[in-house]
Short mmCIF file of C-alpha atoms and ligand atoms in Angstrom, two decimals:
data_model
loop_
_atom_site.label_atom_id
_atom_site.label_comp_id
_atom_site.label_asym_id
_atom_site.label_seq_id
_atom_site.Cartn_x
_atom_site.Cartn_y
_atom_site.Cartn_z
CA UNK O 1 58.66 18.75 19.27
CA UNK O 2 56.95 18.95 15.91
CA UNK O 3 58.96 16.09 14.69
CA UNK O 4 57.77 14.10 17.69
CA UNK O 5 54.13 15.12 17.06
CA UNK O 6 54.38 13.84 13.60
CA UNK O 7 55.98 10.63 14.77
CA UNK O 8 53.09 10.21 17.24
CA UNK O 9 50.61 10.71 14.63
CA UNK O 10 52.05 8.13 12.33
CA UNK O 11 52.19 5.61 15.21
CA UNK O 12 48.54 6.25 16.26
CA UNK O 13 47.47 6.03 12.56
CA UNK O 14 49.40 2.59 12.43
CA UNK O 15 47.62 1.37 15.62
CA UNK O 16 44.31 2.46 14.19
CA UNK O 17 44.96 0.69 10.93
CA UNK O 18 46.06 -2.53 12.52
CA UNK O 19 43.16 -2.67 15.05
CA UNK O 20 40.54 -1.71 12.51
CA UNK O 21 41.66 -4.47 10.07
CA UNK O 22 43.06 -7.19 12.29
CA UNK O 23 44.91 -9.91 10.08
CA UNK O 24 44.10 -13.42 10.75
CA UNK O 25 46.74 -15.36 12.72
CA UNK O 26 47.61 -17.47 9.79
CA UNK O 27 47.31 -16.59 6.04
CA UNK O 28 45.13 -19.60 5.15
CA UNK O 29 42.89 -22.35 6.53
CA UNK O 30 42.14 -25.61 4.66
CA UNK O 31 39.38 -28.00 5.66
CA UNK O 32 38.81 -31.76 5.07
CA UNK O 33 36.12 -33.77 6.60
CA UNK O 34 32.46 -35.10 6.50
CA UNK O 35 29.09 -33.61 7.19
CA UNK O 36 30.31 -32.26 10.56
CA UNK O 37 32.20 -29.58 8.59
CA UNK O 38 30.80 -29.65 5.09
CA UNK O 39 29.63 -26.13 4.05
CA UNK O 40 27.83 -26.95 0.73
CA UNK O 41 30.11 -29.23 -1.27
CA UNK O 42 27.27 -31.68 -1.65
CA UNK O 43 24.76 -29.35 -2.77
CA UNK O 44 25.03 -30.12 -6.37
CA UNK O 45 25.62 -33.82 -6.34
CA UNK O 46 23.19 -36.74 -6.14
CA UNK O 47 23.07 -37.80 -2.56
CA UNK O 48 20.79 -38.10 0.41
CA UNK O 49 23.55 -36.52 2.43
CA UNK O 50 22.60 -32.91 1.84
CA UNK O 51 21.35 -30.09 3.93
CA UNK O 52 20.65 -27.27 1.63
CA UNK O 53 17.07 -26.76 2.77
CA UNK O 54 15.13 -25.14 5.55
CA UNK O 55 15.31 -25.56 8.55
CA UNK O 56 19.13 -26.20 8.15
CA UNK O 57 20.86 -22.82 8.48
CA UNK O 58 17.96 -21.35 10.41
CA UNK O 59 20.43 -19.48 12.78
CA UNK O 60 23.26 -18.94 10.14
CA UNK O 61 23.78 -15.33 8.94
CA UNK O 62 23.47 -16.43 5.19
CA UNK O 63 20.57 -18.82 5.95
CA UNK O 64 20.58 -22.11 4.06
CA UNK O 65 24.08 -23.12 2.74
CA UNK O 66 24.36 -26.88 2.88
CA UNK O 67 25.84 -26.84 6.45
CA UNK O 68 24.50 -29.72 8.45
CA UNK O 69 23.39 -27.71 11.53
CA UNK O 70 21.31 -24.69 12.57
CA UNK O 71 24.18 -22.25 12.56
CA UNK O 72 27.88 -22.21 12.40
CA UNK O 73 30.00 -25.52 12.20
CA UNK O 74 33.10 -26.16 14.29
CA UNK O 75 35.39 -24.89 11.52
CA UNK O 76 33.41 -21.70 10.95
CA UNK O 77 34.07 -20.88 14.64
CA UNK O 78 37.62 -21.84 14.38
CA UNK O 79 37.98 -19.50 11.34
CA UNK O 80 36.53 -16.68 13.49
CA UNK O 81 38.94 -17.41 16.40
CA UNK O 82 41.83 -17.41 14.03
CA UNK O 83 40.84 -13.98 13.07
CA UNK O 84 39.23 -14.63 9.60
CA UNK O 85 36.66 -12.02 8.76
CA UNK O 86 34.84 -14.27 6.27
CA UNK O 87 34.10 -18.04 6.66
CA UNK O 88 36.30 -20.42 4.52
CA UNK O 89 34.32 -21.00 1.28
CA UNK O 90 33.39 -24.47 -0.22
CA UNK O 91 35.74 -25.99 -2.82
CA UNK O 92 32.79 -26.76 -5.10
CA UNK O 93 32.00 -23.08 -5.89
CA UNK O 94 35.22 -21.13 -5.28
CA UNK O 95 38.05 -20.07 -7.66
CA UNK O 96 40.46 -17.33 -8.39
CA UNK O 97 42.72 -15.67 -5.74
CA UNK O 98 40.25 -16.63 -3.02
CA UNK O 99 41.96 -20.03 -3.01
CA UNK O 100 45.07 -18.58 -1.47
CA UNK O 101 43.07 -17.90 1.87
CA UNK O 102 41.91 -21.50 2.12
CA UNK O 103 39.04 -23.81 1.05
CA UNK O 104 36.76 -26.33 2.52
CA UNK O 105 36.80 -29.78 0.81
CA UNK O 106 34.48 -31.56 3.35
CA UNK O 107 31.75 -33.74 2.04
CA UNK O 108 28.76 -35.24 3.89
CA UNK O 109 28.90 -39.09 4.07
CA UNK O 110 32.44 -39.28 3.29
CA UNK O 111 35.12 -41.44 5.03
CA UNK O 112 38.70 -42.54 4.99
CA UNK O 113 37.72 -45.55 2.98
CA UNK O 114 36.51 -45.12 -0.60
CA UNK O 115 33.40 -47.21 -0.32
CA UNK O 116 32.19 -45.60 3.04
CA UNK O 117 28.85 -43.63 2.63
CA UNK O 118 27.69 -44.98 -0.73
CA UNK O 119 24.45 -46.15 0.90
CA UNK O 120 23.59 -42.36 0.78
CA UNK O 121 24.69 -41.59 -2.64
CA UNK O 122 27.60 -39.73 -4.12
CA UNK O 123 30.15 -37.63 -2.23
CA UNK O 124 33.82 -36.85 -2.06
CA UNK O 125 35.89 -39.42 -0.08
CA UNK O 126 39.18 -38.34 1.67
CA UNK O 127 41.23 -39.52 -1.25
CA UNK O 128 39.02 -37.30 -3.61
CA UNK O 129 39.32 -34.33 -1.14
CA UNK O 130 43.15 -34.71 -1.38
CA UNK O 131 42.96 -34.83 -5.10
CA UNK O 132 40.95 -31.60 -5.06
CA UNK O 133 43.46 -29.99 -2.75
CA UNK O 134 46.16 -30.92 -5.19
CA UNK O 135 44.17 -29.19 -7.97
CA UNK O 136 44.06 -26.10 -5.73
CA UNK O 137 47.89 -26.29 -5.23
CA UNK O 138 48.39 -26.35 -8.96
CA UNK O 139 45.95 -23.33 -9.26
CA UNK O 140 48.09 -21.44 -6.50
CA UNK O 141 51.26 -22.10 -8.51
CA UNK O 142 49.63 -20.32 -11.41
CA UNK O 143 48.50 -17.44 -9.39
CA UNK O 144 51.97 -17.05 -7.81
CA UNK O 145 53.59 -17.20 -11.14
CA UNK O 146 55.12 -20.65 -10.97
CA UNK O 147 57.18 -19.55 -7.92
CA UNK O 148 57.42 -22.91 -6.10
CA UNK O 149 59.14 -21.60 -3.16
CA UNK O 150 56.41 -19.04 -2.63
CA UNK O 151 53.82 -21.54 -2.94
CA UNK O 152 55.48 -23.88 -0.44
CA UNK O 153 56.17 -21.08 2.05
CA UNK O 154 52.50 -20.02 1.90
CA UNK O 155 51.14 -23.67 2.34
CA UNK O 156 53.54 -24.18 5.23
CA UNK O 157 51.92 -21.39 7.26
CA UNK O 158 48.30 -22.45 6.83
CA UNK O 159 46.22 -24.51 9.30
CA UNK O 160 44.71 -27.73 8.07
CA UNK O 161 41.73 -29.28 9.85
CA UNK O 162 40.97 -32.93 9.17
CA UNK O 163 37.96 -34.66 10.73
CA UNK O 164 37.33 -38.12 9.25
CA UNK O 165 36.30 -41.50 10.47
CA UNK O 166 32.70 -41.19 11.88
CA UNK O 167 31.21 -42.50 8.46
CA UNK O 168 33.73 -45.42 8.47
CA UNK O 169 31.71 -46.57 11.42
CA UNK O 170 28.23 -45.23 10.90
CA UNK O 171 27.95 -45.80 7.12
CA UNK O 172 30.22 -48.76 6.84
CA UNK O 173 31.14 -51.00 9.76
CA UNK O 174 27.94 -50.81 11.67
CA UNK O 175 25.89 -51.37 8.62
CA UNK O 176 26.46 -55.10 8.20
CA UNK O 177 23.66 -55.54 5.57
CA UNK O 178 25.43 -53.33 3.05
CA UNK O 179 29.08 -53.43 3.95
CA UNK O 180 31.22 -56.61 4.72
CA UNK O 181 33.87 -54.88 6.97
CA UNK O 182 32.42 -56.17 10.25
CA UNK O 183 32.65 -59.73 8.96
CA UNK O 184 36.14 -59.18 7.63
CA UNK O 185 37.60 -57.39 10.67
CA UNK O 186 37.32 -57.26 14.45
CA UNK O 187 36.89 -53.85 15.80
CA UNK O 188 40.50 -53.57 16.75
CA UNK O 189 41.73 -54.72 13.36
CA UNK O 190 39.29 -52.46 11.50
CA UNK O 191 40.63 -49.48 13.53
CA UNK O 192 44.22 -50.49 12.58
CA UNK O 193 43.25 -50.73 8.97
CA UNK O 194 41.66 -47.25 8.96
CA UNK O 195 44.57 -45.74 10.71
CA UNK O 196 46.98 -47.19 8.04
CA UNK O 197 44.82 -45.64 5.35
CA UNK O 198 44.57 -42.34 7.22
CA UNK O 199 48.40 -42.32 7.68
CA UNK O 200 48.92 -42.46 4.01
CA UNK O 201 46.43 -39.76 3.51
CA UNK O 202 48.02 -37.35 6.12
CA UNK O 203 51.37 -38.12 4.74
CA UNK O 204 50.02 -37.11 1.25
CA UNK O 205 48.80 -33.87 2.67
CA UNK O 206 52.32 -33.23 4.18
CA UNK O 207 53.83 -33.91 0.69
CA UNK O 208 51.51 -31.30 -0.85
CA UNK O 209 52.87 -28.87 1.51
CA UNK O 210 50.82 -28.96 4.80
CA UNK O 211 52.90 -28.54 7.97
CA UNK O 212 50.27 -27.41 10.63
CA UNK O 213 47.60 -30.07 10.81
CA UNK O 214 44.80 -30.57 13.46
CA UNK O 215 43.16 -33.95 13.30
CA UNK O 216 39.92 -34.54 15.14
CA UNK O 217 39.12 -37.80 16.81
CA UNK O 218 35.77 -39.45 16.21
CA UNK O 219 33.27 -38.20 18.81
CA UNK O 220 31.10 -40.48 21.05
CA UNK O 221 28.82 -41.63 18.19
CA UNK O 222 27.34 -44.40 20.37
CA UNK O 223 25.40 -41.58 21.91
CA UNK O 224 23.98 -39.78 19.09
CA UNK O 225 20.14 -39.65 18.68
CA UNK O 226 20.49 -41.85 15.53
CA UNK O 227 21.86 -44.72 17.57
CA UNK O 228 19.74 -44.10 20.48
CA UNK O 229 16.51 -44.44 18.32
CA UNK O 230 17.83 -47.83 17.33
CA UNK O 231 18.80 -49.20 20.80
CA UNK O 232 16.75 -50.64 23.54
CA UNK O 233 17.86 -50.10 27.00
CA UNK O 234 17.48 -53.74 27.93
CA UNK O 235 19.67 -55.07 25.07
CA UNK O 236 22.43 -52.53 26.38
CA UNK O 237 22.70 -53.55 30.03
CA UNK O 238 20.89 -50.29 31.22
CA UNK O 239 23.41 -47.84 29.52
CA UNK O 240 21.59 -45.35 27.28
CA UNK O 241 24.43 -45.29 24.82
CA UNK O 242 25.52 -47.89 22.33
CA UNK O 243 28.57 -49.38 24.22
CA UNK O 244 29.56 -51.54 21.23
CA UNK O 245 29.92 -48.56 19.01
CA UNK O 246 31.71 -46.40 21.62
CA UNK O 247 34.06 -49.18 22.24
CA UNK O 248 34.95 -49.60 18.60
CA UNK O 249 35.52 -45.81 18.27
CA UNK O 250 37.95 -45.80 21.26
CA UNK O 251 40.22 -48.26 19.19
CA UNK O 252 40.20 -45.85 16.43
CA UNK O 253 40.97 -42.70 18.61
CA UNK O 254 43.70 -44.30 20.51
CA UNK O 255 45.50 -45.40 17.19
CA UNK O 256 44.95 -41.90 15.94
CA UNK O 257 46.56 -40.28 18.94
CA UNK O 258 49.56 -42.66 18.55
CA UNK O 259 49.76 -41.81 14.89
CA UNK O 260 49.97 -38.00 15.72
CA UNK O 261 52.70 -38.76 18.18
CA UNK O 262 54.69 -40.68 15.59
CA UNK O 263 54.25 -38.15 12.89
CA UNK O 264 55.32 -35.45 15.30
CA UNK O 265 58.50 -37.31 16.29
CA UNK O 266 60.41 -37.57 13.18
CA UNK O 267 58.39 -39.47 10.61
CA UNK O 268 57.54 -36.18 8.84
CA UNK O 269 60.17 -33.55 9.44
CA UNK O 270 58.95 -30.03 10.19
CA UNK O 271 55.35 -31.10 10.64
CA UNK O 272 53.26 -30.25 13.54
CA UNK O 273 50.24 -32.47 14.07
CA UNK O 274 47.59 -31.81 16.72
CA UNK O 275 45.10 -34.37 17.98
CA UNK O 276 41.74 -32.91 19.04
CA UNK O 277 39.92 -35.22 21.43
CA UNK O 278 36.43 -34.78 20.25
CA UNK O 279 35.47 -38.14 21.94
CA UNK O 280 36.33 -36.65 25.28
CA UNK O 281 34.76 -33.28 24.74
CA UNK O 282 31.54 -34.65 23.27
CA UNK O 283 31.19 -37.24 26.18
CA UNK O 284 31.81 -34.24 28.60
CA UNK O 285 29.15 -32.34 27.00
CA UNK O 286 26.55 -35.14 27.32
CA UNK O 287 27.60 -35.93 30.96
CA UNK O 288 27.78 -32.28 32.14
CA UNK O 289 25.13 -30.90 29.81
CA UNK O 290 23.44 -28.84 32.48
CA UNK O 291 26.54 -26.99 33.45
CA UNK O 292 26.96 -25.83 29.82
CA UNK O 293 23.24 -24.71 29.75
CA UNK O 294 21.80 -27.66 27.89
CA UNK O 295 18.58 -29.22 28.93
CA UNK O 296 18.28 -31.83 26.24
CA UNK O 297 21.35 -34.18 25.70
CA UNK O 298 19.78 -37.26 24.05
CA UNK O 299 17.37 -35.90 21.46
CA UNK O 300 17.78 -34.02 18.17
CA UNK O 301 16.14 -30.36 18.01
CA UNK O 302 14.77 -31.47 14.66
CA UNK O 303 13.94 -34.93 13.44
CA UNK O 304 11.51 -37.86 13.40
CA UNK O 305 10.74 -40.77 15.67
CA UNK O 306 12.31 -41.84 18.94
CA UNK O 307 15.03 -39.33 20.26
CA UNK O 308 14.16 -37.36 17.00
CA UNK O 309 16.83 -39.87 15.70
CA UNK O 310 15.23 -42.15 13.14
CA UNK O 311 16.05 -39.98 10.08
CA UNK O 312 17.57 -36.67 9.52
CA UNK O 313 15.72 -33.32 9.85
CA UNK O 314 13.39 -33.23 6.89
CA UNK O 315 12.55 -30.29 4.52
CA UNK O 316 10.36 -27.56 6.20
CA UNK O 317 10.24 -29.58 9.47
CA UNK O 318 9.58 -27.36 12.50
CA UNK O 319 12.66 -27.48 14.69
CA UNK O 320 12.68 -27.13 18.51
CA UNK O 321 12.11 -23.55 19.73
CA UNK O 322 15.27 -22.92 21.69
CA UNK O 323 18.33 -24.31 19.97
CA UNK O 324 20.67 -23.23 22.70
CA UNK O 325 19.17 -25.84 25.04
CA UNK O 326 19.94 -28.88 22.82
CA UNK O 327 23.31 -30.56 22.19
CA UNK O 328 22.08 -32.20 19.06
CA UNK O 329 20.55 -30.36 16.13
CA UNK O 330 19.41 -33.62 14.27
CA UNK O 331 19.96 -37.42 14.44
CA UNK O 332 23.72 -36.93 13.84
CA UNK O 333 24.94 -33.37 14.15
CA UNK O 334 25.53 -30.91 17.05
CA UNK O 335 23.80 -27.60 17.26
CA UNK O 336 25.77 -24.39 16.87
CA UNK O 337 25.72 -23.98 20.64
CA UNK O 338 27.44 -27.32 21.06
CA UNK O 339 29.91 -26.47 18.27
CA UNK O 340 30.98 -23.23 20.02
CA UNK O 341 32.13 -25.18 23.06
CA UNK O 342 33.91 -27.85 21.12
CA UNK O 343 35.65 -25.35 18.74
CA UNK O 344 36.71 -23.19 21.84
CA UNK O 345 38.18 -26.27 23.58
CA UNK O 346 40.35 -27.22 20.57
CA UNK O 347 41.43 -23.57 20.17
CA UNK O 348 42.57 -22.55 23.62
CA UNK O 349 42.14 -25.53 26.12
CA UNK O 350 45.19 -25.98 28.32
CA UNK O 351 44.41 -29.55 29.04
CA UNK O 352 46.32 -32.18 26.87
CA UNK O 353 43.32 -34.50 27.26
CA UNK O 354 41.26 -32.03 25.20
CA UNK O 355 43.90 -31.21 22.53
CA UNK O 356 47.44 -32.66 22.19
CA UNK O 357 50.35 -31.74 22.27
CA UNK O 358 49.20 -28.15 21.84
CA UNK O 359 46.05 -26.26 21.07
CA UNK O 360 45.22 -24.70 17.76
CA UNK O 361 45.97 -21.08 19.00
CA UNK O 362 49.54 -22.47 19.78
CA UNK O 363 49.61 -24.26 16.47
CA UNK O 364 48.89 -20.99 14.65
CA UNK O 365 51.81 -19.32 16.50
CA UNK O 366 54.31 -22.17 16.01
CA UNK O 367 57.19 -21.71 13.71
C1 NAG X 401 60.09 -16.47 -5.66
O1 NAG X 401 59.69 -15.72 -4.57
C2 NAG X 401 60.62 -15.39 -3.51
C3 NAG X 401 59.98 -14.72 -2.39
O2 NAG X 401 59.02 -13.80 -2.75
C4 NAG X 401 61.70 -14.45 -4.15
O3 NAG X 401 62.69 -14.19 -3.30
C5 NAG X 401 62.26 -15.20 -5.41
O4 NAG X 401 63.13 -14.55 -6.05
C6 NAG X 401 61.18 -15.72 -6.39
N1 NAG X 401 61.83 -16.71 -7.30
C7 NAG X 401 61.59 -16.65 -8.58
C8 NAG X 401 62.29 -17.53 -9.47
O5 NAG X 401 60.96 -15.70 -9.12
C1 NAG X 402 25.97 -56.90 28.93
O1 NAG X 402 26.40 -57.65 30.02
C2 NAG X 402 26.76 -58.96 29.76
C3 NAG X 402 27.00 -59.76 30.99
O2 NAG X 402 27.73 -58.89 31.96
C4 NAG X 402 27.95 -59.07 28.78
O3 NAG X 402 28.27 -60.33 28.43
C5 NAG X 402 27.58 -58.26 27.53
O4 NAG X 402 28.70 -58.17 26.62
C6 NAG X 402 27.11 -56.80 27.89
N1 NAG X 402 26.57 -56.09 26.62
C7 NAG X 402 26.99 -55.05 26.25
C8 NAG X 402 26.47 -54.59 25.01
O5 NAG X 402 27.88 -54.41 26.88
#
């Protein structure tokens, strides 16, 4: 009886310890992308694509960090859903053993193509983000005493989030005065060229050790306040979004979905790629805004000009009062309220048209 009592005591203590300090579902989380997920990597570089000033971060626990929204980004919320106690820190300012838990390499204005976004200044393109990840892997090898099999084992258990492509349209293809791509390529060919580049980059990520990779589609950027501010209803046949941009994005997204399918079916053995259909979930948000509690679906909460979409939210500008009623925080980026819905969908939606062929929760558990 005494023995049983002691056994029970030990079991209860174990239960207490494991519930008091829940471990994340995966040991590490790495992030690549643009301003939608950047958390401060652009703060110290010369660029207009920066958000380290008030009122950005107005609803974030640590205030201003360089995040391009009022609160948490999609990957912040995903990190919490995956059970991480702290947000994944930016590559630019993080070193030491912390790198084992994951880093965020995302950089505002960046794209798949090297030249994308240079109209805004300096930034880290996808190729540079991958080179930075490679530096991290070398650092890990030192931390784990040169044991390559341990490094490989660790990297294979992490989740990788990659969200690229928006700027290859916004700050490249649809800026014909500065970039020649729309003269060189039809929308369909441009999408194919981007996907070929992206395939090389995702394959490189795989060869660096990644096995569980969630790739985000490009959202419905023909409907962001930035484009709405530049559009006249008449020139667009009565639709309030820019149909030409949305059509071009659809070519890219269907190419990306096919790519994910190919990579999962033998091209990269042992890899699991997930396609997050941000286009569908962002258009669902706009179309059914009211059912999610949004009252304003076509205007930034903070900004200048028509739809608050002419330029970005400026330093010290007064944002809207109730951020939960807006889908868009500024001309380009969703509010935290919208990010929560988008992140949850990618994490646990059972619908293959939200996230394919499995959701991020299932990706975390997959072996
Ligand atoms: C590397 O780590 C693994 C797992 O911890 C261990 O079994 C193996 O002996 C280590 N190899 C070397 C060369 O230290
Ligand atoms: C508007 O409608 C006309 C005629 O149906 C069509 O030729 C044109 O491509 C449409 N424009 C857009 C932006 O969809």
